[in-house]
JSON list of C-alpha atoms and ligand atoms in Angstrom, two decimals:
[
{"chain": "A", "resi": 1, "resn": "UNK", "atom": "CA", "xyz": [-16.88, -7.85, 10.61]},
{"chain": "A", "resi": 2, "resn": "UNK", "atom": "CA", "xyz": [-16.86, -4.64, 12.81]},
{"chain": "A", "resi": 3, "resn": "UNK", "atom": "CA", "xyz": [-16.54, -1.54, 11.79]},
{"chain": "A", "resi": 4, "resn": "UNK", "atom": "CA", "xyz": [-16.38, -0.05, 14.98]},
{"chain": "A", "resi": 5, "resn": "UNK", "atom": "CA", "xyz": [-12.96, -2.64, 15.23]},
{"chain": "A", "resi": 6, "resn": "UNK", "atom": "CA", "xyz": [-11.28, -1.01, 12.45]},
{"chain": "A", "resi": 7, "resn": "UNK", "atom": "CA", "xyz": [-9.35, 2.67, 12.22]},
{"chain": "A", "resi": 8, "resn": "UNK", "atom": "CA", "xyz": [-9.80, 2.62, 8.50]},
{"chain": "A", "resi": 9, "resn": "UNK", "atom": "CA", "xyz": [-13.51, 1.91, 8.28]},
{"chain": "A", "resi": 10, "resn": "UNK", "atom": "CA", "xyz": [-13.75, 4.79, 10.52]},
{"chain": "A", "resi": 11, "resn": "UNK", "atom": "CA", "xyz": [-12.01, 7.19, 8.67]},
{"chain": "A", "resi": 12, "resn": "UNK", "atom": "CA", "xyz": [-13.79, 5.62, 5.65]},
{"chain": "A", "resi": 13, "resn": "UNK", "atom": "CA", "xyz": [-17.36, 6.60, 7.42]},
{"chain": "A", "resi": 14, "resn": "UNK", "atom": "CA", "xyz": [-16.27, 10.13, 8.85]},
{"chain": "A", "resi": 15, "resn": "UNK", "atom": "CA", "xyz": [-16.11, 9.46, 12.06]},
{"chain": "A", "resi": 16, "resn": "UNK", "atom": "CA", "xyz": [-12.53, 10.15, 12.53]},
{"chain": "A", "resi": 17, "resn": "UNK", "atom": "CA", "xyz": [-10.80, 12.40, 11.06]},
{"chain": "A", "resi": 18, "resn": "UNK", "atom": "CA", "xyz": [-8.14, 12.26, 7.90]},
{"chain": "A", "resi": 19, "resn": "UNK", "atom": "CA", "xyz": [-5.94, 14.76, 5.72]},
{"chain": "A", "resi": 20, "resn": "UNK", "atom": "CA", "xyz": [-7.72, 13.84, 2.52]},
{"chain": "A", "resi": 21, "resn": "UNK", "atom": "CA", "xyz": [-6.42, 14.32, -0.55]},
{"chain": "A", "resi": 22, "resn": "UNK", "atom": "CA", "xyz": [-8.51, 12.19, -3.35]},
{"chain": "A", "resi": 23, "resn": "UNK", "atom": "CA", "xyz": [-11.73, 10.32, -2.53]},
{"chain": "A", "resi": 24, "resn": "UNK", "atom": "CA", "xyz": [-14.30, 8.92, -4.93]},
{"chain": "A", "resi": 25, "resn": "UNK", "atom": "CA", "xyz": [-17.15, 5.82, -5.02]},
{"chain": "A", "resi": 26, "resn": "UNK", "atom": "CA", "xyz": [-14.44, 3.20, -4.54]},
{"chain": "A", "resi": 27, "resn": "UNK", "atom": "CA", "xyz": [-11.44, 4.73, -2.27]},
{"chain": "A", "resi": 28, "resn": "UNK", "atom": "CA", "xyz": [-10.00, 7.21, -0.28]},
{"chain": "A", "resi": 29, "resn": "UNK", "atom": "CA", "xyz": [-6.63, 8.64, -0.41]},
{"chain": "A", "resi": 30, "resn": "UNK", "atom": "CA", "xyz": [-5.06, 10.72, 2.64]},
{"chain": "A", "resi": 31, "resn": "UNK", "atom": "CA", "xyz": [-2.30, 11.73, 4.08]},
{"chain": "A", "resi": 32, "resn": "UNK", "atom": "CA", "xyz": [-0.47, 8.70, 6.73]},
{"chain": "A", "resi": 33, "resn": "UNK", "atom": "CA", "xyz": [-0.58, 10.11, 10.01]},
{"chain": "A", "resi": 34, "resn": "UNK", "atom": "CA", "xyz": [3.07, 9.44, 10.48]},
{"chain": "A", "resi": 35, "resn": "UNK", "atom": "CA", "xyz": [4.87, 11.07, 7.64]},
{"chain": "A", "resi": 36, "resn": "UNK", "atom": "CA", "xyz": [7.80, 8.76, 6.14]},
{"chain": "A", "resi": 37, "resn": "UNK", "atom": "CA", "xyz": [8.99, 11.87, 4.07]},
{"chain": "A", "resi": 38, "resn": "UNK", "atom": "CA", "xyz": [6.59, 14.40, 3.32]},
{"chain": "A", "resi": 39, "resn": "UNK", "atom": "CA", "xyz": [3.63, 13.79, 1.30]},
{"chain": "A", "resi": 40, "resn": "UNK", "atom": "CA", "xyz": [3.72, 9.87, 2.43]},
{"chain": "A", "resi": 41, "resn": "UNK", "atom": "CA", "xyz": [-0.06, 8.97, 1.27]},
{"chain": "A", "resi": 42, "resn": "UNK", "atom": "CA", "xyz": [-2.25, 5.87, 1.78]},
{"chain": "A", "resi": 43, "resn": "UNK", "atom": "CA", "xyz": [-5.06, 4.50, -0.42]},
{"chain": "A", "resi": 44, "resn": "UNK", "atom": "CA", "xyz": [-7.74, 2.52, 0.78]},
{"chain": "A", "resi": 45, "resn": "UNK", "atom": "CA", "xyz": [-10.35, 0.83, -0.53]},
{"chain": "A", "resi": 46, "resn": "UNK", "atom": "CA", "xyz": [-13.72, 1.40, 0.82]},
{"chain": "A", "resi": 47, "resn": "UNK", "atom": "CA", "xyz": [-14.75, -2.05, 0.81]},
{"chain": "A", "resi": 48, "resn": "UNK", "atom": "CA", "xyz": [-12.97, -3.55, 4.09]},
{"chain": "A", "resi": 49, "resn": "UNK", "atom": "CA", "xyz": [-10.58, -6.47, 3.20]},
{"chain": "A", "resi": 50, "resn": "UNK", "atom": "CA", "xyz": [-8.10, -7.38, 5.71]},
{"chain": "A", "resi": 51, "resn": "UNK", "atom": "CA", "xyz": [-5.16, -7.02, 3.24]},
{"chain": "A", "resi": 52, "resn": "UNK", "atom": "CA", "xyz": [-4.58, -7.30, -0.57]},
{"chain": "A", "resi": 53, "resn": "UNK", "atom": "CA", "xyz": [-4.47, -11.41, -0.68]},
{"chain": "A", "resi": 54, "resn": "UNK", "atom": "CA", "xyz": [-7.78, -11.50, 0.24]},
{"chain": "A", "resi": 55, "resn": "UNK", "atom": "CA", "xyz": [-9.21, -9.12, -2.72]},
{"chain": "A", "resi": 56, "resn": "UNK", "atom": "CA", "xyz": [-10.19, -10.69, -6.38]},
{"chain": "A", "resi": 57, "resn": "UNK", "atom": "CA", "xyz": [-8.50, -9.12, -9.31]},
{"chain": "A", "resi": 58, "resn": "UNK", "atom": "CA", "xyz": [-11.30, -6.99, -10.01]},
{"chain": "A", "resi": 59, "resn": "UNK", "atom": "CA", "xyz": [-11.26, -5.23, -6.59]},
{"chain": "A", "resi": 60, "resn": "UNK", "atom": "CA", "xyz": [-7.39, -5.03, -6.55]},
{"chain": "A", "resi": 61, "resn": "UNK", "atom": "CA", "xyz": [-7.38, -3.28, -10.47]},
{"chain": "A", "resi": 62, "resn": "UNK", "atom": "CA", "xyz": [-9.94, -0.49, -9.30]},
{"chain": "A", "resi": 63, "resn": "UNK", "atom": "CA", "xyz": [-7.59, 0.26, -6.70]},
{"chain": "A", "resi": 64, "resn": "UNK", "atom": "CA", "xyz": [-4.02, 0.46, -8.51]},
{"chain": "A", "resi": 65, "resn": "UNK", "atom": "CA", "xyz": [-6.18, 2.79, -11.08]},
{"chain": "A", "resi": 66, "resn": "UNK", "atom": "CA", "xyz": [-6.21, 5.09, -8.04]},
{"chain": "A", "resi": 67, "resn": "UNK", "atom": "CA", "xyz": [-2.89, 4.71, -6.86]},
{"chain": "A", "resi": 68, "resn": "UNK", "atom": "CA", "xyz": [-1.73, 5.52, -10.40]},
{"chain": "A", "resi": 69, "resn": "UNK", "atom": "CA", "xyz": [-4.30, 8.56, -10.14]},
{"chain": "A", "resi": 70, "resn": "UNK", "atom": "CA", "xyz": [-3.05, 9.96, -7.10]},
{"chain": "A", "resi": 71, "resn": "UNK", "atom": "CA", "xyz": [0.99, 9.08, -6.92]},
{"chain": "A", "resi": 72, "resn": "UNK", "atom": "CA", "xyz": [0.99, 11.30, -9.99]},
{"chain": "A", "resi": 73, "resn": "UNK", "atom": "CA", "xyz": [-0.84, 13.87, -7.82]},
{"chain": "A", "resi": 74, "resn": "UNK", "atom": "CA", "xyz": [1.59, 13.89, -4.90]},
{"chain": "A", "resi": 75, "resn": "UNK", "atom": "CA", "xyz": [4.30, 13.55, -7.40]},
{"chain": "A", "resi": 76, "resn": "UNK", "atom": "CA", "xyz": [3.27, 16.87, -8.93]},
{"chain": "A", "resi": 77, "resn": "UNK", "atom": "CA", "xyz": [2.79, 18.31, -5.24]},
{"chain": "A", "resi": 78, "resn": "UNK", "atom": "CA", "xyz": [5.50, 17.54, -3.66]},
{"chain": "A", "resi": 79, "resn": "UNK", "atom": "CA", "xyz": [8.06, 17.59, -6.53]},
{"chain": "A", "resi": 80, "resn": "UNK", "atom": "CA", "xyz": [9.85, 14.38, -5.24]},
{"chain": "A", "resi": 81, "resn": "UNK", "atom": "CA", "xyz": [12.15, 12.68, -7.52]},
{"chain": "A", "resi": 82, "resn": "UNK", "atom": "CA", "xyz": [11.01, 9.59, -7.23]},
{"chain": "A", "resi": 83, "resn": "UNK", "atom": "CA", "xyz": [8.41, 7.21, -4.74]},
{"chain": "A", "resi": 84, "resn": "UNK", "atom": "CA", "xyz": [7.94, 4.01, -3.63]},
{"chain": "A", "resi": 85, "resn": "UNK", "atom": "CA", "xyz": [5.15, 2.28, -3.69]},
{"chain": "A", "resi": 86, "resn": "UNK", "atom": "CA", "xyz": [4.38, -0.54, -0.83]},
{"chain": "A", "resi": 87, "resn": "UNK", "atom": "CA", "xyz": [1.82, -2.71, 0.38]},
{"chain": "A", "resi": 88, "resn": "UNK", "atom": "CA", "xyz": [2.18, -4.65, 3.70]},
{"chain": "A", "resi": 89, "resn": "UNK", "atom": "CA", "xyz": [0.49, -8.32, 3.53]},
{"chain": "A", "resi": 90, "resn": "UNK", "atom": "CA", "xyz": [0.20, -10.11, 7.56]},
{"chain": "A", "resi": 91, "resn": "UNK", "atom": "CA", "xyz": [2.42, -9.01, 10.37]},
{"chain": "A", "resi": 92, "resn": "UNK", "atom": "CA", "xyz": [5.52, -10.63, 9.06]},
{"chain": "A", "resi": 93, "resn": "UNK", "atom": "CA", "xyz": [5.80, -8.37, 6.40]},
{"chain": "A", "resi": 94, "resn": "UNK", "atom": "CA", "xyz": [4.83, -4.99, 8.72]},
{"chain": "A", "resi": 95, "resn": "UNK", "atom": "CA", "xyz": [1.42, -4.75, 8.01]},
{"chain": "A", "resi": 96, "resn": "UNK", "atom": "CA", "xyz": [-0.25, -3.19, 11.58]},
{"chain": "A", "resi": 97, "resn": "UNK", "atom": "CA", "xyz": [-3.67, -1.72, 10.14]},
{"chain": "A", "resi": 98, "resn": "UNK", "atom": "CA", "xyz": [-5.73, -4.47, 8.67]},
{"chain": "A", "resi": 99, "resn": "UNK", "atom": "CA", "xyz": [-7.43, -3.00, 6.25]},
{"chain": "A", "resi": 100, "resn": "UNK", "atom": "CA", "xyz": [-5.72, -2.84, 2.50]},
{"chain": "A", "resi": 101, "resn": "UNK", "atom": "CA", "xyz": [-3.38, 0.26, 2.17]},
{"chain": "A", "resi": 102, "resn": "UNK", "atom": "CA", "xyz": [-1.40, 0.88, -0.83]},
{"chain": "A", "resi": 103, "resn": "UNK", "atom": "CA", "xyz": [1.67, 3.54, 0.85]},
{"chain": "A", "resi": 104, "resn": "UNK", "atom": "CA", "xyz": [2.85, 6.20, -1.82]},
{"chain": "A", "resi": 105, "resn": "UNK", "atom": "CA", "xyz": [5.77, 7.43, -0.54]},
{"chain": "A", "resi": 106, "resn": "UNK", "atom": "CA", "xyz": [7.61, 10.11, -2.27]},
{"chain": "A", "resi": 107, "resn": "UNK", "atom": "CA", "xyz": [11.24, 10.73, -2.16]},
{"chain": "A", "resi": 108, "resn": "UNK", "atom": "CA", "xyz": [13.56, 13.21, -2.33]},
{"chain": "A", "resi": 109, "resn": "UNK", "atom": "CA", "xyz": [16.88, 11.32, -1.70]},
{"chain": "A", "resi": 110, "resn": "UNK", "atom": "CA", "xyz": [18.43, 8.57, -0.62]},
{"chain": "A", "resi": 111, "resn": "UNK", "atom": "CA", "xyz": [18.99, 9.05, 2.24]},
{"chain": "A", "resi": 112, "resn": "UNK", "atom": "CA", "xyz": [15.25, 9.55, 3.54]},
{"chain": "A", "resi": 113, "resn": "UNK", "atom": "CA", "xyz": [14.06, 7.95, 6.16]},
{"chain": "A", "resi": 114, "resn": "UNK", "atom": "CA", "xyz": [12.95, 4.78, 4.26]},
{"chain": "A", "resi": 115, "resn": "UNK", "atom": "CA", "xyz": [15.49, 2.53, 3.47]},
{"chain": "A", "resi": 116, "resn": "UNK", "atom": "CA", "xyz": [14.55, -1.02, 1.69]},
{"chain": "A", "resi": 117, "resn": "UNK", "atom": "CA", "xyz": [17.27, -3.15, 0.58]},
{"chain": "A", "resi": 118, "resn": "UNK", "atom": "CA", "xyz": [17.21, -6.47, -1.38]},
{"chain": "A", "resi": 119, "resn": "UNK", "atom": "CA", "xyz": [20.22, -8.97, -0.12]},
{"chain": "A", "resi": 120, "resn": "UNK", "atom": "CA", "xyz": [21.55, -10.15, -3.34]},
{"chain": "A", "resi": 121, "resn": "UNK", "atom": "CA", "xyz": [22.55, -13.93, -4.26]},
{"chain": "A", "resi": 122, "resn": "UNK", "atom": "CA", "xyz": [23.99, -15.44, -6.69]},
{"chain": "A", "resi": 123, "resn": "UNK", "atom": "CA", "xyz": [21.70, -16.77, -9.59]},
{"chain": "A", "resi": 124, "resn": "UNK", "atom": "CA", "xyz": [20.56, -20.58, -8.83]},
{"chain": "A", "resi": 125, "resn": "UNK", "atom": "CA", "xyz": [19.56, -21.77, -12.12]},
{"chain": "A", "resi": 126, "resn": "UNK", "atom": "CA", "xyz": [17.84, -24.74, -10.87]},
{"chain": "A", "resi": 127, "resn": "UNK", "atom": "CA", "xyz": [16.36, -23.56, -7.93]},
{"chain": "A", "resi": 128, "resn": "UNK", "atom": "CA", "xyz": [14.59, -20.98, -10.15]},
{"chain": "A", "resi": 129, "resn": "UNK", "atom": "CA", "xyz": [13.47, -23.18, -12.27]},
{"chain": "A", "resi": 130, "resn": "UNK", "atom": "CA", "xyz": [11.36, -25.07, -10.10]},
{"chain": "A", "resi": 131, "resn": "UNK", "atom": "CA", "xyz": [10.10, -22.48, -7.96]},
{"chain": "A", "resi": 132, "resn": "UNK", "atom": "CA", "xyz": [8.92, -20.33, -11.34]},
{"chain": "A", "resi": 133, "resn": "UNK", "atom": "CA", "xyz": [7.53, -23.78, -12.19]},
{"chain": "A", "resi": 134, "resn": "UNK", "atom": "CA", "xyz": [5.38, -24.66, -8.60]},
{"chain": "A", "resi": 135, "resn": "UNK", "atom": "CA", "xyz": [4.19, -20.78, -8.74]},
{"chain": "A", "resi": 136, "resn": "UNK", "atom": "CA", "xyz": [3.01, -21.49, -12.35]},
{"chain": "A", "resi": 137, "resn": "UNK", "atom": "CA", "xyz": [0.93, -24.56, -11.73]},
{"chain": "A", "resi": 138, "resn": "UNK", "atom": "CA", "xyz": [-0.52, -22.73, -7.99]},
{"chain": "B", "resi": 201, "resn": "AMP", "atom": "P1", "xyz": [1.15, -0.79, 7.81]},
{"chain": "B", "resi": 201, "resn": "AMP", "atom": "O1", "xyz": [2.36, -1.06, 8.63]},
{"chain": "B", "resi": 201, "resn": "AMP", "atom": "O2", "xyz": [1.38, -0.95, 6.33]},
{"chain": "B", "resi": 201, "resn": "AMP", "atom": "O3", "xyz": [-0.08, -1.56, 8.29]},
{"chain": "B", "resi": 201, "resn": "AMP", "atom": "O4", "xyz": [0.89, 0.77, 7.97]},
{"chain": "B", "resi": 201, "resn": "AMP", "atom": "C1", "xyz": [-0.17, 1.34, 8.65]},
{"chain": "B", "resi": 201, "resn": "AMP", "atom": "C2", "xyz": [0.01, 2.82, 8.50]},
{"chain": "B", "resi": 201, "resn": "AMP", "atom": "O5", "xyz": [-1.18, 3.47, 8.90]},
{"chain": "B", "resi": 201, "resn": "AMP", "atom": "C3", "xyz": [1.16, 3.40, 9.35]},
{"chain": "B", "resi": 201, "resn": "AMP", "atom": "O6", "xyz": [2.11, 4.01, 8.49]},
{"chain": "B", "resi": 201, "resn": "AMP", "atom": "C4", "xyz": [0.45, 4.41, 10.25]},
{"chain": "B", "resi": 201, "resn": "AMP", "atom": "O7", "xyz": [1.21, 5.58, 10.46]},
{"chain": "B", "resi": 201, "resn": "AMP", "atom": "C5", "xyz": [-0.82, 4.71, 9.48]},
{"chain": "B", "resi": 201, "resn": "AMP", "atom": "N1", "xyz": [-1.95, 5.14, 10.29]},
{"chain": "B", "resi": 201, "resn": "AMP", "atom": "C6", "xyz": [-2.41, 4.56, 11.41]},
{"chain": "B", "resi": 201, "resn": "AMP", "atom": "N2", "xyz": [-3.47, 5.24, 11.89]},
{"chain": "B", "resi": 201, "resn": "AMP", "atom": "C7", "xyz": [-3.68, 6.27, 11.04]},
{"chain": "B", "resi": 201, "resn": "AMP", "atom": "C8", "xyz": [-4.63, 7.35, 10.99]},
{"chain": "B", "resi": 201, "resn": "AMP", "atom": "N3", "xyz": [-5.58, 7.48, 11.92]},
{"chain": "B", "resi": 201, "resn": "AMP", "atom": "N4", "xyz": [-4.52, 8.22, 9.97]},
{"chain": "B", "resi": 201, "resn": "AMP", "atom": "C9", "xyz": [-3.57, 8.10, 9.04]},
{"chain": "B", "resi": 201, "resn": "AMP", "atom": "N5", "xyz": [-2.66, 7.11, 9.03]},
{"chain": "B", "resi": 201, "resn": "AMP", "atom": "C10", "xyz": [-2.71, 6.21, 10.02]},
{"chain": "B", "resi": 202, "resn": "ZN", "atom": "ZN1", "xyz": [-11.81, -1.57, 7.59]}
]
């Protein structure tokens, strides 16, 4: 893998440039170039992984301890009343920067520019059932 390929890596190593807000041995926090609603923050990892399906446990729990670590930060700063908290796996689901992000993004109301809605069904029993059972046994 390049690292000359990937915008991450290269804010990672300094050679571009990023509003920073945390950054220790194991990731970088800073501020996403194009602000959702104000304070909208990404953490990487510093270890290049295309998204978070390809990470092992261990790699993913280092970096929610930082997104814990640094939502409560913005939180503070920003005063927002609440956040969401989002990461993009593969095109299909949005992702355009391959190179794990966790978004923070604080809000203030609901009608920011950040709308995510959940089409609901009604309850299949059965179908449940055997989906929660083929996830178990994968
Ligand atoms: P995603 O769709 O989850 O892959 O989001 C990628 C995010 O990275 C977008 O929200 C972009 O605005 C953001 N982004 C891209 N380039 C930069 C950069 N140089 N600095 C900060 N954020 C960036
Ligand atoms: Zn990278």
């Amino acid at each position: 893998f390049m690292v000359d390929d990937c915008i991450f890596c290269k804010i990672i190593a300094g050679d571009i440039p990023s509003s920073k807000v945390y950054e220790d041995e194991e990731v970088i926090a800073f501020l996403d170039i194009s602000q959702v609603t104000p304070g909208h923050t990404l953490v990487v990892p510093k270890k290049h992984a295309r998204n978070l399906l390809e990470m092992d446990e261990m790699a993913t729990a280092q970096l929610f301890a930082r997104v814990s670590k640094v939502a409560k930060k913005v939180a503070t700063a920003t005063q927002a009343k609440g956040m969401n908290i989002i990461s993009n796996m593969e095109e299909v689901s949005g992702q355009t920067v391959f190179h794990t992000h966790i978004h923070i993004i604080p809000r203030y109301s609901d009608q920011d520019e950040l709308a995510i809605s959940f089409t609901e069904h009604e309850p299949n029993f059965d179908q449940l059932a055997v989906l929660a059972e083929k996830i178990q046994n994968s």
